mmCIF file of C-alpha atoms and ligand atoms in Angstrom:
data_model
loop_
_atom_site.group_PDB
_atom_site.id
_atom_site.type_symbol
_atom_site.label_atom_id
_atom_site.label_comp_id
_atom_site.label_asym_id
_atom_site.label_seq_id
_atom_site.Cartn_x
_atom_site.Cartn_y
_atom_site.Cartn_z
ATOM 1 C CA UNK Z 238 -49.991 -0.045 -7.774
ATOM 2 C CA UNK Z 239 -52.105 -0.624 -4.933
ATOM 3 C CA UNK Z 240 -52.750 -4.053 -3.462
ATOM 4 C CA UNK Z 241 -55.122 -4.396 -0.556
ATOM 5 C CA UNK Z 242 -54.772 -7.300 2.054
ATOM 6 C CA UNK Z 243 -58.277 -8.248 1.226
ATOM 7 C CA UNK Z 244 -61.340 -6.828 -1.113
ATOM 8 C CA UNK Z 245 -64.695 -7.813 -0.056
ATOM 9 C CA UNK Z 246 -66.135 -5.156 -2.646
ATOM 10 C CA UNK Z 247 -64.706 -6.948 -5.668
ATOM 11 C CA UNK Z 248 -66.373 -10.317 -4.670
ATOM 12 C CA UNK Z 249 -69.616 -8.343 -3.999
ATOM 13 C CA UNK Z 250 -69.816 -6.782 -7.306
ATOM 14 C CA UNK Z 251 -69.527 -10.246 -9.007
ATOM 15 C CA UNK Z 252 -72.653 -11.398 -7.224
ATOM 16 C CA UNK Z 253 -74.582 -8.131 -6.568
ATOM 17 C CA UNK Z 254 -77.805 -9.011 -8.268
ATOM 18 C CA UNK Z 255 -77.951 -12.354 -6.624
ATOM 19 C CA UNK Z 256 -77.382 -10.758 -3.148
ATOM 20 C CA UNK Z 257 -79.863 -8.013 -3.505
ATOM 21 C CA UNK Z 258 -82.552 -10.554 -4.629
ATOM 22 C CA UNK Z 259 -81.685 -12.656 -1.535
ATOM 23 C CA UNK Z 260 -82.002 -9.971 0.847
ATOM 24 C CA UNK Z 261 -85.166 -8.842 -0.731
ATOM 25 C CA UNK Z 262 -86.570 -12.325 -0.183
ATOM 26 C CA UNK Z 263 -85.654 -12.342 3.526
ATOM 27 C CA UNK Z 264 -87.179 -8.974 4.139
ATOM 28 C CA UNK Z 265 -90.526 -9.995 2.092
ATOM 29 C CA UNK Z 266 -90.715 -13.189 4.195
ATOM 30 C CA UNK Z 267 -89.820 -11.482 7.565
ATOM 31 C CA UNK Z 268 -87.477 -14.506 8.294
ATOM 32 C CA UNK Z 269 -85.084 -12.380 10.256
ATOM 33 C CA UNK Z 270 -83.834 -14.752 13.148
ATOM 34 C CA UNK Z 271 -83.357 -18.485 12.205
ATOM 35 C CA UNK Z 272 -86.171 -19.700 10.033
ATOM 36 C CA UNK Z 273 -86.452 -20.769 6.472
ATOM 37 C CA UNK Z 274 -83.168 -19.230 4.816
ATOM 38 C CA UNK Z 275 -81.168 -20.424 7.850
ATOM 39 C CA UNK Z 276 -82.636 -24.069 7.374
ATOM 40 C CA UNK Z 277 -81.811 -24.052 3.689
ATOM 41 C CA UNK Z 278 -78.289 -23.077 4.207
ATOM 42 C CA UNK Z 279 -77.825 -25.537 6.989
ATOM 43 C CA UNK Z 280 -78.688 -28.313 4.615
ATOM 44 C CA UNK Z 281 -76.510 -27.196 1.727
ATOM 45 C CA UNK Z 282 -73.499 -26.764 4.082
ATOM 46 C CA UNK Z 283 -73.880 -30.058 5.589
ATOM 47 C CA UNK Z 284 -73.808 -31.635 2.325
ATOM 48 C CA UNK Z 285 -70.839 -29.388 1.139
ATOM 49 C CA UNK Z 286 -68.914 -30.789 4.241
ATOM 50 C CA UNK Z 287 -70.208 -34.290 3.659
ATOM 51 C CA UNK Z 288 -71.642 -34.292 7.257
ATOM 52 C CA UNK Z 289 -75.063 -35.342 8.288
ATOM 53 C CA UNK Z 290 -76.141 -32.058 10.044
ATOM 54 C CA UNK Z 291 -75.239 -28.385 10.037
ATOM 55 C CA UNK Z 292 -76.433 -26.006 12.653
ATOM 56 C CA UNK Z 293 -76.256 -22.316 12.015
ATOM 57 C CA UNK Z 294 -75.188 -20.167 14.912
ATOM 58 C CA UNK Z 295 -74.178 -16.590 15.829
ATOM 59 C CA UNK Z 296 -70.212 -16.693 15.353
ATOM 60 C CA UNK Z 297 -67.470 -19.044 15.099
ATOM 61 C CA UNK Z 298 -66.639 -18.433 18.744
ATOM 62 C CA UNK Z 299 -70.143 -19.399 19.678
ATOM 63 C CA UNK Z 300 -69.784 -22.530 17.522
ATOM 64 C CA UNK Z 301 -66.922 -23.608 19.510
ATOM 65 C CA UNK Z 302 -68.444 -22.696 22.712
ATOM 66 C CA UNK Z 303 -71.818 -24.512 21.955
ATOM 67 C CA UNK Z 304 -69.961 -27.420 20.776
ATOM 68 C CA UNK Z 305 -68.035 -27.933 24.179
ATOM 69 C CA UNK Z 306 -71.120 -27.294 26.139
ATOM 70 C CA UNK Z 307 -72.823 -30.071 24.039
ATOM 71 C CA UNK Z 308 -69.906 -32.496 24.919
ATOM 72 C CA UNK Z 309 -70.569 -31.541 28.685
ATOM 73 C CA UNK Z 310 -67.238 -29.735 29.093
ATOM 74 C CA UNK Z 311 -67.230 -27.804 32.222
ATOM 75 C CA UNK Z 312 -65.327 -26.609 35.454
ATOM 76 C CA UNK Z 313 -62.463 -28.944 36.267
ATOM 77 C CA UNK Z 314 -62.082 -30.296 32.725
ATOM 78 C CA UNK Z 315 -59.034 -29.900 30.378
ATOM 79 C CA UNK Z 316 -59.194 -29.365 26.603
ATOM 80 C CA UNK Z 317 -56.059 -29.781 24.456
ATOM 81 C CA UNK Z 318 -55.337 -27.124 21.716
ATOM 82 C CA UNK Z 319 -52.681 -25.024 20.044
ATOM 83 C CA UNK Z 320 -51.144 -21.740 21.133
ATOM 84 C CA UNK Z 321 -50.916 -20.449 17.597
ATOM 85 C CA UNK Z 322 -54.533 -19.761 16.827
ATOM 86 C CA UNK Z 323 -57.098 -16.908 17.065
ATOM 87 C CA UNK Z 324 -57.739 -16.403 20.790
ATOM 88 C CA UNK Z 325 -61.426 -17.520 20.345
ATOM 89 C CA UNK Z 326 -60.273 -21.278 20.271
ATOM 90 C CA UNK Z 327 -59.086 -20.890 23.908
ATOM 91 C CA UNK Z 328 -61.814 -18.539 24.914
ATOM 92 C CA UNK Z 329 -64.463 -20.932 24.161
ATOM 93 C CA UNK Z 330 -62.731 -23.542 26.387
ATOM 94 C CA UNK Z 331 -62.540 -20.943 29.190
ATOM 95 C CA UNK Z 332 -66.119 -19.843 28.646
ATOM 96 C CA UNK Z 333 -67.073 -23.388 29.790
ATOM 97 C CA UNK Z 334 -65.107 -23.117 32.939
ATOM 98 C CA UNK Z 335 -62.626 -25.610 31.536
ATOM 99 C CA UNK Z 336 -58.831 -24.984 31.110
ATOM 100 C CA UNK Z 337 -57.077 -25.040 27.856
ATOM 101 C CA UNK Z 338 -54.028 -27.203 27.837
ATOM 102 C CA UNK Z 339 -51.725 -26.314 24.916
ATOM 103 C CA UNK Z 340 -49.444 -28.343 22.740
ATOM 104 C CA UNK Z 341 -46.914 -26.964 20.239
ATOM 105 C CA UNK Z 342 -47.420 -27.254 16.477
ATOM 106 C CA UNK Z 343 -45.624 -29.004 13.694
ATOM 107 C CA UNK Z 344 -42.627 -27.115 12.043
ATOM 108 C CA UNK Z 345 -43.999 -27.404 8.450
ATOM 109 C CA UNK Z 346 -47.757 -27.434 8.633
ATOM 110 C CA UNK Z 347 -48.038 -24.956 11.855
ATOM 111 C CA UNK Z 348 -51.024 -27.161 13.000
ATOM 112 C CA UNK Z 349 -51.097 -29.443 16.158
ATOM 113 C CA UNK Z 350 -48.135 -31.802 16.337
ATOM 114 C CA UNK Z 351 -49.908 -35.210 16.945
ATOM 115 C CA UNK Z 352 -46.747 -36.593 18.541
ATOM 116 C CA UNK Z 353 -47.061 -34.184 21.461
ATOM 117 C CA UNK Z 354 -50.742 -34.891 22.200
ATOM 118 C CA UNK Z 355 -50.493 -37.935 24.357
ATOM 119 C CA UNK Z 356 -48.119 -36.308 26.945
ATOM 120 C CA UNK Z 357 -50.693 -33.566 27.337
ATOM 121 C CA UNK Z 358 -53.475 -36.025 28.384
ATOM 122 C CA UNK Z 359 -54.532 -36.234 31.967
ATOM 123 C CA UNK Z 360 -57.535 -37.746 33.905
ATOM 124 C CA UNK Z 361 -59.366 -34.342 33.249
ATOM 125 C CA UNK Z 362 -58.804 -34.382 29.499
ATOM 126 C CA UNK Z 363 -62.393 -34.158 27.752
ATOM 127 C CA UNK Z 364 -61.594 -33.063 24.243
ATOM 128 C CA UNK Z 365 -58.917 -32.180 21.676
ATOM 129 C CA UNK Z 366 -59.373 -29.046 19.396
ATOM 130 C CA UNK Z 367 -57.109 -29.015 16.407
ATOM 131 C CA UNK Z 368 -57.168 -25.902 14.232
ATOM 132 C CA UNK Z 369 -57.045 -26.072 10.471
ATOM 133 C CA UNK Z 370 -54.636 -22.874 10.406
ATOM 134 C CA UNK Z 371 -54.834 -20.655 7.498
ATOM 135 C CA UNK Z 372 -56.835 -23.115 5.460
ATOM 136 C CA UNK Z 373 -54.613 -26.139 5.866
ATOM 137 C CA UNK Z 374 -55.966 -29.075 7.779
ATOM 138 C CA UNK Z 375 -54.320 -30.643 10.817
ATOM 139 C CA UNK Z 376 -52.866 -34.060 10.516
ATOM 140 C CA UNK Z 377 -56.358 -35.626 11.669
ATOM 141 C CA UNK Z 378 -55.776 -39.386 11.386
ATOM 142 C CA UNK Z 379 -53.328 -39.556 14.240
ATOM 143 C CA UNK Z 380 -55.120 -37.059 16.251
ATOM 144 C CA UNK Z 381 -58.442 -39.160 15.812
ATOM 145 C CA UNK Z 382 -56.537 -42.420 16.663
ATOM 146 C CA UNK Z 383 -55.156 -40.902 20.029
ATOM 147 C CA UNK Z 384 -58.743 -39.483 20.883
ATOM 148 C CA UNK Z 385 -60.177 -42.858 20.225
ATOM 149 C CA UNK Z 386 -57.612 -44.696 22.459
ATOM 150 C CA UNK Z 387 -58.151 -42.302 25.250
ATOM 151 C CA UNK Z 388 -61.942 -41.752 25.094
ATOM 152 C CA UNK Z 389 -61.587 -38.054 24.241
ATOM 153 C CA UNK Z 390 -63.839 -35.962 21.755
ATOM 154 C CA UNK Z 391 -62.350 -34.025 18.766
ATOM 155 C CA UNK Z 392 -63.723 -30.756 17.688
ATOM 156 C CA UNK Z 393 -62.149 -29.365 14.394
ATOM 157 C CA UNK Z 394 -61.722 -25.696 14.593
ATOM 158 C CA UNK Z 395 -62.281 -25.208 10.729
ATOM 159 C CA UNK Z 396 -63.142 -21.400 11.127
ATOM 160 C CA UNK Z 397 -60.428 -20.964 8.382
ATOM 161 C CA UNK Z 398 -60.948 -23.915 6.297
ATOM 162 C CA UNK Z 399 -64.393 -23.927 4.614
ATOM 163 C CA UNK Z 400 -63.752 -26.497 1.744
ATOM 164 C CA UNK Z 401 -60.325 -27.761 2.707
ATOM 165 C CA UNK Z 402 -59.659 -31.600 2.488
ATOM 166 C CA UNK Z 403 -57.823 -33.938 4.512
ATOM 167 C CA UNK Z 404 -56.917 -37.115 2.520
ATOM 168 C CA UNK Z 405 -59.732 -36.203 0.059
ATOM 169 C CA UNK Z 406 -62.304 -35.604 2.829
ATOM 170 C CA UNK Z 407 -63.827 -32.194 3.504
ATOM 171 C CA UNK Z 408 -62.832 -30.845 7.121
ATOM 172 C CA UNK Z 409 -65.540 -30.323 9.629
ATOM 173 C CA UNK Z 410 -66.997 -33.726 9.277
ATOM 174 C CA UNK Z 411 -64.072 -35.648 10.408
ATOM 175 C CA UNK Z 412 -64.025 -35.069 14.168
ATOM 176 C CA UNK Z 413 -67.050 -35.371 16.598
ATOM 177 C CA UNK Z 414 -68.055 -31.741 15.725
ATOM 178 C CA UNK Z 415 -66.505 -29.059 13.177
ATOM 179 C CA UNK Z 416 -66.830 -25.514 13.893
ATOM 180 C CA UNK Z 417 -67.010 -22.840 11.209
ATOM 181 C CA UNK Z 418 -66.832 -18.994 11.335
ATOM 182 C CA UNK Z 419 -68.624 -17.058 8.518
ATOM 183 C CA UNK Z 420 -67.160 -13.545 9.804
ATOM 184 C CA UNK Z 421 -66.970 -11.374 6.544
ATOM 185 C CA UNK Z 422 -63.157 -11.787 5.858
ATOM 186 C CA UNK Z 423 -63.401 -15.551 5.933
ATOM 187 C CA UNK Z 424 -63.349 -17.852 2.859
ATOM 188 C CA UNK Z 425 -66.900 -18.166 3.093
ATOM 189 C CA UNK Z 426 -68.072 -14.960 4.668
ATOM 190 C CA UNK Z 427 -71.523 -13.567 5.683
ATOM 191 C CA UNK Z 428 -72.441 -9.884 5.699
ATOM 192 C CA UNK Z 429 -72.200 -9.645 9.415
ATOM 193 C CA UNK Z 430 -71.417 -12.079 12.129
ATOM 194 C CA UNK Z 431 -72.236 -15.829 11.757
ATOM 195 C CA UNK Z 432 -70.970 -19.368 12.424
ATOM 196 C CA UNK Z 433 -71.806 -22.960 11.923
ATOM 197 C CA UNK Z 434 -71.325 -26.475 13.285
ATOM 198 C CA UNK Z 435 -71.146 -29.715 11.412
ATOM 199 C CA UNK Z 436 -71.727 -33.048 13.072
ATOM 200 C CA UNK Z 437 -72.472 -36.576 12.189
ATOM 201 C CA UNK Z 438 -74.141 -37.212 15.747
ATOM 202 C CA UNK Z 439 -77.798 -36.817 15.928
ATOM 203 C CA UNK Z 440 -77.728 -36.282 19.715
ATOM 204 C CA UNK Z 441 -75.254 -33.297 19.520
ATOM 205 C CA UNK Z 442 -77.176 -31.938 16.598
ATOM 206 C CA UNK Z 443 -80.285 -31.883 18.922
ATOM 207 C CA UNK Z 444 -78.585 -30.530 21.851
ATOM 208 C CA UNK Z 445 -76.783 -27.737 19.958
ATOM 209 C CA UNK Z 446 -80.120 -26.691 18.375
ATOM 210 C CA UNK Z 447 -81.638 -26.272 21.751
ATOM 211 C CA UNK Z 448 -78.761 -24.509 23.303
ATOM 212 C CA UNK Z 449 -78.696 -21.845 20.583
ATOM 213 C CA UNK Z 450 -82.218 -21.208 21.231
ATOM 214 C CA UNK Z 451 -82.533 -20.913 24.922
ATOM 215 C CA UNK Z 452 -82.669 -24.626 25.509
ATOM 216 C CA UNK Z 453 -86.131 -24.762 24.197
ATOM 217 C CA UNK Z 454 -87.718 -27.645 22.130
ATOM 218 C CA UNK Z 455 -90.975 -25.759 21.684
ATOM 219 C CA UNK Z 456 -91.719 -22.270 22.520
ATOM 220 C CA UNK Z 457 -91.358 -21.440 26.210
ATOM 221 C CA UNK Z 458 -90.572 -25.037 27.019
ATOM 222 C CA UNK Z 459 -87.134 -24.782 28.382
ATOM 223 C CA UNK Z 460 -85.395 -28.050 28.931
ATOM 224 C CA UNK Z 461 -81.550 -26.612 29.048
ATOM 225 C CA UNK Z 462 -80.067 -23.372 30.147
ATOM 226 C CA UNK Z 463 -79.055 -22.236 26.665
ATOM 227 C CA UNK Z 464 -78.485 -18.882 25.087
ATOM 228 C CA UNK Z 465 -79.422 -16.828 22.049
ATOM 229 C CA UNK Z 466 -77.037 -17.890 19.282
ATOM 230 C CA UNK Z 467 -79.424 -18.158 16.312
ATOM 231 C CA UNK Z 468 -78.135 -17.360 12.816
ATOM 232 C CA UNK Z 469 -79.677 -14.136 11.175
ATOM 233 C CA UNK Z 470 -82.004 -14.977 8.158
ATOM 234 C CA UNK Z 471 -80.178 -12.420 6.040
ATOM 235 C CA UNK Z 472 -76.812 -14.152 6.821
ATOM 236 C CA UNK Z 473 -78.479 -17.629 5.843
ATOM 237 C CA UNK Z 474 -79.519 -16.197 2.493
ATOM 238 C CA UNK Z 475 -76.340 -14.432 1.812
ATOM 239 C CA UNK Z 476 -74.278 -17.695 2.817
ATOM 240 C CA UNK Z 477 -76.411 -19.835 0.441
ATOM 241 C CA UNK Z 478 -75.696 -17.443 -2.421
ATOM 242 C CA UNK Z 479 -72.078 -17.598 -1.702
ATOM 243 C CA UNK Z 480 -71.685 -21.218 -0.931
ATOM 244 C CA UNK Z 481 -72.242 -22.086 -4.750
ATOM 245 C CA UNK Z 482 -69.260 -20.046 -5.591
ATOM 246 C CA UNK Z 483 -66.926 -21.204 -2.699
ATOM 247 C CA UNK Z 484 -65.247 -23.952 -4.800
ATOM 248 C CA UNK Z 485 -64.506 -21.634 -7.678
ATOM 249 C CA UNK Z 486 -63.300 -18.896 -5.096
ATOM 250 C CA UNK Z 487 -61.001 -21.513 -3.239
ATOM 251 C CA UNK Z 488 -59.539 -22.624 -6.624
ATOM 252 C CA UNK Z 489 -58.747 -19.036 -7.396
ATOM 253 C CA UNK Z 490 -56.940 -18.723 -3.884
ATOM 254 C CA UNK Z 491 -55.036 -21.935 -4.809
ATOM 255 C CA UNK Z 492 -53.829 -20.585 -8.152
ATOM 256 C CA UNK Z 493 -52.745 -17.363 -6.500
ATOM 257 C CA UNK Z 494 -50.744 -19.294 -4.061
ATOM 258 C CA UNK Z 495 -49.131 -21.190 -7.065
ATOM 259 C CA UNK Z 496 -48.095 -17.834 -8.443
ATOM 260 C CA UNK Z 497 -46.846 -16.625 -5.222
ATOM 261 C CA UNK Z 498 -44.870 -19.854 -4.868
ATOM 262 C CA UNK Z 499 -43.400 -19.622 -8.351
ATOM 263 C CA UNK Z 500 -42.566 -16.000 -8.090
ATOM 264 C CA UNK Z 501 -40.825 -16.384 -4.575
ATOM 265 C CA UNK Z 502 -38.778 -19.214 -5.412
ATOM 266 C CA UNK Z 503 -35.082 -18.703 -4.636
ATOM 267 C CA UNK Z 504 -35.872 -15.395 -2.552
ATOM 268 C CA UNK Z 505 -33.466 -15.675 0.494
ATOM 269 C CA UNK Z 506 -34.568 -14.598 3.821
ATOM 270 C CA UNK Z 507 -38.130 -15.928 3.636
ATOM 271 C CA UNK Z 508 -39.831 -19.454 3.707
ATOM 272 C CA UNK Z 509 -43.028 -20.106 1.758
ATOM 273 C CA UNK Z 510 -45.871 -22.026 3.195
ATOM 274 C CA UNK Z 511 -45.847 -25.773 2.513
ATOM 275 C CA UNK Z 512 -48.952 -27.749 1.530
ATOM 276 C CA UNK Z 513 -48.875 -31.027 3.224
ATOM 277 C CA UNK Z 514 -49.133 -34.173 1.333
ATOM 278 C CA UNK Z 515 -52.421 -35.054 3.017
ATOM 279 C CA UNK Z 516 -53.900 -31.474 2.600
ATOM 280 C CA UNK Z 517 -55.865 -29.643 -0.032
ATOM 281 C CA UNK Z 518 -54.934 -26.119 1.257
ATOM 282 C CA UNK Z 519 -57.531 -23.477 0.752
ATOM 283 C CA UNK Z 520 -55.315 -20.526 1.661
ATOM 284 C CA UNK Z 521 -57.535 -18.505 3.759
ATOM 285 C CA UNK Z 522 -54.110 -16.729 4.707
ATOM 286 C CA UNK Z 523 -51.009 -16.950 2.631
ATOM 287 C CA UNK Z 524 -48.332 -16.520 5.323
ATOM 288 C CA UNK Z 525 -44.536 -16.540 4.646
ATOM 289 C CA UNK Z 526 -42.078 -16.367 7.154
ATOM 290 C CA UNK Z 527 -39.525 -13.586 7.027
ATOM 291 C CA UNK Z 528 -36.344 -12.703 9.128
ATOM 292 C CA UNK Z 529 -36.852 -8.926 9.109
ATOM 293 C CA UNK Z 530 -40.589 -8.837 9.485
ATOM 294 C CA UNK Z 531 -41.252 -5.293 10.363
ATOM 295 C CA UNK Z 532 -38.758 -3.920 7.942
ATOM 296 C CA UNK Z 533 -40.076 -6.022 5.113
ATOM 297 C CA UNK Z 534 -43.727 -4.960 5.978
ATOM 298 C CA UNK Z 535 -42.605 -1.253 6.098
ATOM 299 C CA UNK Z 536 -41.134 -1.510 2.627
ATOM 300 C CA UNK Z 537 -44.130 -3.321 1.203
ATOM 301 C CA UNK Z 538 -46.494 -0.720 2.666
ATOM 302 C CA UNK Z 539 -44.482 2.003 0.933
ATOM 303 C CA UNK Z 540 -45.111 0.390 -2.125
ATOM 304 C CA UNK Z 541 -48.898 0.172 -1.658
ATOM 305 C CA UNK Z 542 -48.961 -3.294 -0.235
ATOM 306 C CA UNK Z 543 -51.133 -4.201 2.739
ATOM 307 C CA UNK Z 544 -49.997 -7.216 4.904
ATOM 308 C CA UNK Z 545 -51.291 -8.689 8.074
ATOM 309 C CA UNK Z 546 -49.715 -10.804 10.879
ATOM 310 C CA UNK Z 547 -51.720 -13.937 12.159
ATOM 311 C CA UNK Z 548 -50.880 -13.729 14.897
ATOM 312 C CA UNK Z 549 -48.209 -11.557 16.631
ATOM 313 C CA UNK Z 550 -48.465 -13.078 20.165
ATOM 314 C CA UNK Z 551 -49.543 -16.853 20.862
ATOM 315 C CA UNK Z 552 -52.325 -17.315 23.086
ATOM 316 C CA UNK Z 553 -50.324 -18.530 26.118
ATOM 317 C CA UNK Z 554 -48.464 -15.278 26.070
ATOM 318 C CA UNK Z 555 -51.477 -13.118 26.031
ATOM 319 C CA UNK Z 556 -52.322 -11.217 29.112
ATOM 320 C CA UNK Z 557 -55.640 -12.536 29.339
ATOM 321 C CA UNK Z 558 -54.146 -16.254 29.871
ATOM 322 C CA UNK Z 559 -51.157 -14.932 32.115
ATOM 323 C CA UNK Z 560 -53.046 -16.759 34.969
ATOM 324 C CA UNK Z 561 -52.022 -20.109 33.345
ATOM 325 C CA UNK Z 562 -48.326 -19.206 34.557
ATOM 326 C CA UNK Z 563 -46.916 -20.400 30.920
ATOM 327 C CA UNK Z 564 -43.526 -18.973 30.433
ATOM 328 C CA UNK Z 565 -42.020 -17.826 27.168
ATOM 329 C CA UNK Z 566 -40.166 -20.701 25.497
ATOM 330 C CA UNK Z 567 -42.705 -23.213 26.415
ATOM 331 C CA UNK Z 568 -43.723 -23.531 22.876
ATOM 332 C CA UNK Z 569 -40.789 -22.917 20.787
ATOM 333 C CA UNK Z 570 -42.236 -23.638 17.313
ATOM 334 C CA UNK Z 571 -45.468 -21.480 17.768
ATOM 335 C CA UNK Z 572 -43.480 -18.661 19.324
ATOM 336 C CA UNK Z 573 -40.848 -18.760 16.390
ATOM 337 C CA UNK Z 574 -43.460 -18.554 13.736
ATOM 338 C CA UNK Z 575 -45.505 -15.823 15.772
ATOM 339 C CA UNK Z 576 -42.304 -13.526 15.300
ATOM 340 C CA UNK Z 577 -41.754 -14.403 11.769
ATOM 341 C CA UNK Z 578 -45.123 -14.720 10.000
ATOM 342 C CA UNK Z 579 -46.332 -12.177 7.348
ATOM 343 C CA UNK Z 580 -49.507 -12.760 5.875
ATOM 344 C CA UNK Z 581 -49.366 -11.440 2.106
ATOM 345 C CA UNK Z 582 -52.544 -9.984 0.096
ATOM 346 C CA UNK Z 583 -54.668 -13.052 -0.623
ATOM 347 C CA UNK Z 584 -58.271 -13.217 -1.966
ATOM 348 C CA UNK Z 585 -59.784 -14.836 -5.145
ATOM 349 C CA UNK Z 586 -59.922 -11.699 -7.304
ATOM 350 C CA UNK Z 587 -56.257 -10.779 -6.820
ATOM 351 C CA UNK Z 588 -54.549 -10.502 -10.228
ATOM 352 C CA UNK Z 589 -51.402 -12.216 -11.383
ATOM 353 C CA UNK Z 590 -49.742 -8.623 -12.081
ATOM 354 C CA UNK Z 591 -50.695 -7.882 -8.254
ATOM 355 C CA UNK Z 592 -49.147 -10.948 -6.942
ATOM 356 C CA UNK Z 593 -46.000 -10.540 -8.987
ATOM 357 C CA UNK Z 594 -45.539 -6.961 -7.777
ATOM 358 C CA UNK Z 595 -45.881 -8.167 -4.186
ATOM 359 C CA UNK Z 596 -43.277 -10.899 -4.958
ATOM 360 C CA UNK Z 597 -41.100 -8.354 -6.730
ATOM 361 C CA UNK Z 598 -41.321 -5.940 -3.705
ATOM 362 C CA UNK Z 599 -40.185 -8.876 -1.327
ATOM 363 C CA UNK Z 600 -37.423 -9.827 -3.634
ATOM 364 C CA UNK Z 601 -36.204 -6.126 -4.000
ATOM 365 C CA UNK Z 602 -36.219 -5.685 -0.316
ATOM 366 C CA UNK Z 603 -33.980 -8.682 0.272
ATOM 367 C CA UNK Z 604 -31.627 -7.422 -2.268
ATOM 368 C CA UNK Z 605 -31.236 -4.069 -0.512
ATOM 369 C CA UNK Z 606 -32.131 -5.226 3.122
ATOM 370 C CA UNK Z 607 -28.738 -4.228 4.595
ATOM 371 C CA UNK Z 608 -29.199 -0.567 3.727
ATOM 372 C CA UNK Z 609 -32.842 -0.703 4.971
ATOM 373 C CA UNK Z 610 -31.676 -2.045 8.392
ATOM 374 C CA UNK Z 611 -29.001 0.797 8.713
ATOM 375 C CA UNK Z 612 -31.475 3.482 7.963
ATOM 376 C CA UNK Z 613 -33.818 1.886 10.485
ATOM 377 C CA UNK Z 614 -31.092 1.606 13.129
ATOM 378 C CA UNK Z 615 -30.281 5.378 12.628
ATOM 379 C CA UNK Z 616 -33.918 6.391 12.856
ATOM 380 C CA UNK Z 617 -33.811 4.384 16.235
ATOM 381 C CA UNK Z 618 -36.706 1.891 15.466
ATOM 382 C CA UNK Z 619 -34.798 -1.034 14.692
ATOM 383 C CA UNK Z 620 -36.680 -4.366 15.238
ATOM 384 C CA UNK Z 621 -35.013 -7.101 17.161
ATOM 385 C CA UNK Z 622 -35.172 -10.333 15.147
ATOM 386 C CA UNK Z 623 -36.118 -13.155 17.629
ATOM 387 C CA UNK Z 624 -35.322 -16.024 15.303
HETATM 388 C C1 PLP E 839 -62.278 -16.463 12.934
HETATM 389 C C2 PLP E 839 -61.882 -17.612 13.766
HETATM 390 C C3 PLP E 839 -62.694 -17.923 15.089
HETATM 391 C C4 PLP E 839 -63.913 -17.150 15.571
HETATM 392 O O1 PLP E 839 -64.788 -16.954 14.599
HETATM 393 P P1 PLP E 839 -65.845 -15.655 14.777
HETATM 394 O O2 PLP E 839 -66.808 -15.996 13.805
HETATM 395 O O3 PLP E 839 -64.855 -14.431 14.575
HETATM 396 O O4 PLP E 839 -66.210 -15.647 16.187
HETATM 397 C C5 PLP E 839 -62.189 -19.076 15.809
HETATM 398 N N1 PLP E 839 -61.145 -19.752 15.471
HETATM 399 C C6 PLP E 839 -60.300 -19.506 14.380
HETATM 400 C C7 PLP E 839 -59.104 -20.146 14.070
HETATM 401 C C8 PLP E 839 -60.784 -18.234 13.602
HETATM 402 O O5 PLP E 839 -59.883 -18.001 12.559
#
């Protein structure tokens, strides 16, 4: 049996007719950059997130960058975030000339540990960016409380969490700004690059709309130095079609996670992800922690199962951020999980049989794992388990 990590084709086939019609419409209207189809999607997405405004932009990275710019973050400022995220979260801070300040994550949720935030605040702190990693919201209530107390802004990195809920409220409209990626592989994916920002703040909405379009309010009247980060009309149209199905697709992911959870119960040597009491997790990524990660992934690969690692090296240990001078060991929870995470195949169209096949593979591996390890040592490619 083959189990791909992700299958975008399966989803396309289920909505092919609607997508083709939507693309035709964009071409007929010549609404290629911004325009009608983007505006329509923005309205739908704002309402989906229970926010007042949504702004379509070029990517999730640009959503984060534009949000920070709208808050006035610049050189000399600090922004607090987590090291176990996709590098874009930190890049957006650096692109403003500001400095990312990392705090470690909670052992169970792998999202920002609120109890560590206050000690990271300095007079230069401007904002906090919690990341809703893998589709599970960060613990927003204490983070918002700390932000309020210290006069800091909160930007949610919701790039992996379209439709996830924190205490019954959709993410993206809890902080001052919420940033989304519509990269094709995300739970709500465009057919190319795209991103979005959600806010309840009319002023931020206005500034970001200007910034994404060269700082102009009317054509050739440039009030701010902005950029081109308009969303493509094609992406707006595709996203409008797909948004209708997102709740169903997220439900299917949750059902798949439940099957994994049940089938992996009692397997030694792994830890399955935990859905926090406050969360409605939408499983963008289903990451288990495994002791012999590389050997396990090799064994699964031989069975036709593709896995991923999100992310093998935390941001503070990336070469690009070596200038910060943060040593190994600074963020033990994030570093340990970076060595242990294995992302199992996860997408709505995955079948029960496929999930059980993956779970069986993991179970069998752990029953036979000593011999696997011996073989690996002989072949000279033994991995060191840095648990
Ligand atoms: C995908 C992602 C981004 C960046 O989004 P792009 O659309 O790829 O630019 C930022 N943060 C997180 C957590 C992501 O997963």
